[in-house]
Amino acid sequence: MNLLPGGICIYLSAAICWLTAEVDASWWYMGTLGSQVMCDNIPGLVNKQRQLCRQHPKVMQAIGAGMRDWISECQHQFRNHRWNCNTTAREHNLFGRLLLRSSREVAFMYAISSAGVVHTLARACSRGELDSCSCDPRKTGSSRDARGSFEWGGCSDHVEHAVRFSQGFVDAKERKGRDARALMNLHNNRAGRKAVKRFMTLECKCHGVSGSCSVRTCWLAMADFRRTGDQLRRRYNGAAQVSVNQYGTGFTAAHAHFKRPSGNDLVYLEDSPDYCVWDPESGSMGTGGRVCNRTSRGVDGCEVMCCGRGYDTSRVSRSTKCECKFHWCCAVRCSDCQQQVDVHTCKDQT
Ligand SMILES: *[C@@H]1O[C@H](CO)[C@@H](O)[C@H](O)[C@H]1NC(C)=O
Ligand SMILES: *[C@@H]1O[C@H](CO)[C@@H](O)[C@H](O)[C@H]1NC(C)=O
């Protein structure tokens, strides 16, 4: 698992900074520090965050553990892209530098991280891992949906609570500044949280004589985080370049013929680097050594991925399942076959 380097602290919200410190310092470290000491030692927290940190050490711990989920979701979404959300930097604070730029990728990072916090918290609440929250207490009694009436039962994810907490904690730093970048971060944080709420679904269990479903108990559940990741990835594709209006209160589209962004859209202020070559100043790791697809014409194709520098091909042997036979009853047994495949990797810049 790749972790964020410490340099991220200064630029990304202090919440995430704290998580970084925490993950770097490993678990036992947290156990040995009282919450007072721990929260006081995290660099970059604003007062409000320090307060929340002291009041809710277990919540902080949960958020820290959930970090790897949204980072790996980010890496999944961008696995075939020149920028691949790779947080293992050759230079320690490369990610920090990336975050200096108000680019589309950074917009995505903020959105998915704040979505991740909501998802993690709501799940921890439902599992009874936190003292401060549990299932949504308002989901009791009976209600109706398109199929008729049902009884609330089971555990509905308390997303409202998770959103409120994440708003209070993650956004606290941005609320202190009212510059363009703070507005951008706030907007994308909010868009991320919305992308979790959007995929709440009603799940039901049927009761009644021989499954007649005359009685249903239902609960409201969050979808798999992949759904949120997919949604934010679409928002990334359609992200709007904006500038701040003359009152400093909102955005106007950077290009006259574009529509104004809605609350679900991601917004960014600056163009991205092309991420072709290693350039610490712009937060680009370059694509040298990245695997590409020789036949694809898309972003994963060698032409695009390698930025015209060409690629090297090596033949590697892969083990695959083959000659699978069905055995009565009921197993499928396969042999291991060795297969030769060509792997193409982008040439480094010279
Ligand atoms: C991420 O970057 C590191 C260091 O440059 C590299 O070793 C690793 O293979 C990269 N991972 C991916 C998934 O690109
Ligand atoms: C490479 O791209 C082609 C065309 O888009 C696709 O059919 C193929 O599955 C890809 N190969 C791999 C290994 O992803």
PDB file of N, CA, C and O and ligand atoms in Angstrom, residues 2 84 86 88 90 285 290, ligand 1:
ATOM      1  N   ASN A   2       0.607   2.119  -0.931  1.00  0.00           N
ATOM      2  CA  ASN A   2       1.361   3.373  -0.978  1.00  0.00           C
ATOM      3  C   ASN A   2       0.755   4.381  -0.022  1.00  0.00           C
ATOM      4  O   ASN A   2      -0.445   4.525   0.050  1.00  0.00           O
ATOM      5  N   ASN A  84      -1.478   8.693 -12.143  1.00  0.00           N
ATOM      6  CA  ASN A  84      -2.146   7.486 -11.649  1.00  0.00           C
ATOM      7  C   ASN A  84      -2.349   7.483 -10.138  1.00  0.00           C
ATOM      8  O   ASN A  84      -2.505   6.437  -9.537  1.00  0.00           O
ATOM      9  N   ASN A  86      -0.422   7.840  -7.890  1.00  0.00           N
ATOM     10  CA  ASN A  86       0.640   7.135  -7.196  1.00  0.00           C
ATOM     11  C   ASN A  86       1.257   8.057  -6.159  1.00  0.00           C
ATOM     12  O   ASN A  86       1.794   9.093  -6.481  1.00  0.00           O
ATOM     13  N   THR A  88       3.576   7.143  -3.938  1.00  0.00           N
ATOM     14  CA  THR A  88       4.956   6.849  -3.571  1.00  0.00           C
ATOM     15  C   THR A  88       5.859   7.694  -4.442  1.00  0.00           C
ATOM     16  O   THR A  88       6.081   7.389  -5.602  1.00  0.00           O
ATOM     17  N   ARG A  90       9.279   9.618  -5.677  1.00  0.00           N
ATOM     18  CA  ARG A  90      10.719   9.441  -5.656  1.00  0.00           C
ATOM     19  C   ARG A  90      11.345  10.527  -4.778  1.00  0.00           C
ATOM     20  O   ARG A  90      12.335  10.335  -4.132  1.00  0.00           O
ATOM     21  N   MET A 285       5.208  12.863 -11.978  1.00  0.00           N
ATOM     22  CA  MET A 285       6.185  11.797 -11.819  1.00  0.00           C
ATOM     23  C   MET A 285       6.680  11.275 -13.155  1.00  0.00           C
ATOM     24  O   MET A 285       7.593  10.472 -13.202  1.00  0.00           O
ATOM     25  N   ARG A 290       6.147   3.108 -17.132  1.00  0.00           N
ATOM     26  CA  ARG A 290       4.748   2.701 -16.969  1.00  0.00           C
ATOM     27  C   ARG A 290       4.346   1.693 -18.045  1.00  0.00           C
ATOM     28  O   ARG A 290       4.781   1.792 -19.191  1.00  0.00           O
TER      29      ARG A 290
HETATM   30  C1  LIG B   1       4.600   4.377  -8.078  1.00  0.00           C
HETATM   31  O1  LIG B   1       5.845   5.037  -8.058  1.00  0.00           O
HETATM   32  C2  LIG B   1       6.923   4.262  -7.577  1.00  0.00           C
HETATM   33  C3  LIG B   1       8.165   5.143  -7.516  1.00  0.00           C
HETATM   34  O2  LIG B   1       8.320   5.909  -8.678  1.00  0.00           O
HETATM   35  C4  LIG B   1       7.114   3.032  -8.476  1.00  0.00           C
HETATM   36  O3  LIG B   1       8.155   2.231  -7.978  1.00  0.00           O
HETATM   37  C5  LIG B   1       5.805   2.236  -8.494  1.00  0.00           C
HETATM   38  O4  LIG B   1       5.930   1.147  -9.390  1.00  0.00           O
HETATM   39  C6  LIG B   1       4.649   3.133  -8.937  1.00  0.00           C
HETATM   40  N1  LIG B   1       3.411   2.406  -8.875  1.00  0.00           N
HETATM   41  C7  LIG B   1       2.510   2.464  -9.868  1.00  0.00           C
HETATM   42  C8  LIG B   1       1.250   1.698  -9.639  1.00  0.00           C
HETATM   43  O5  LIG B   1       2.685   3.114 -10.878  1.00  0.00           O
END
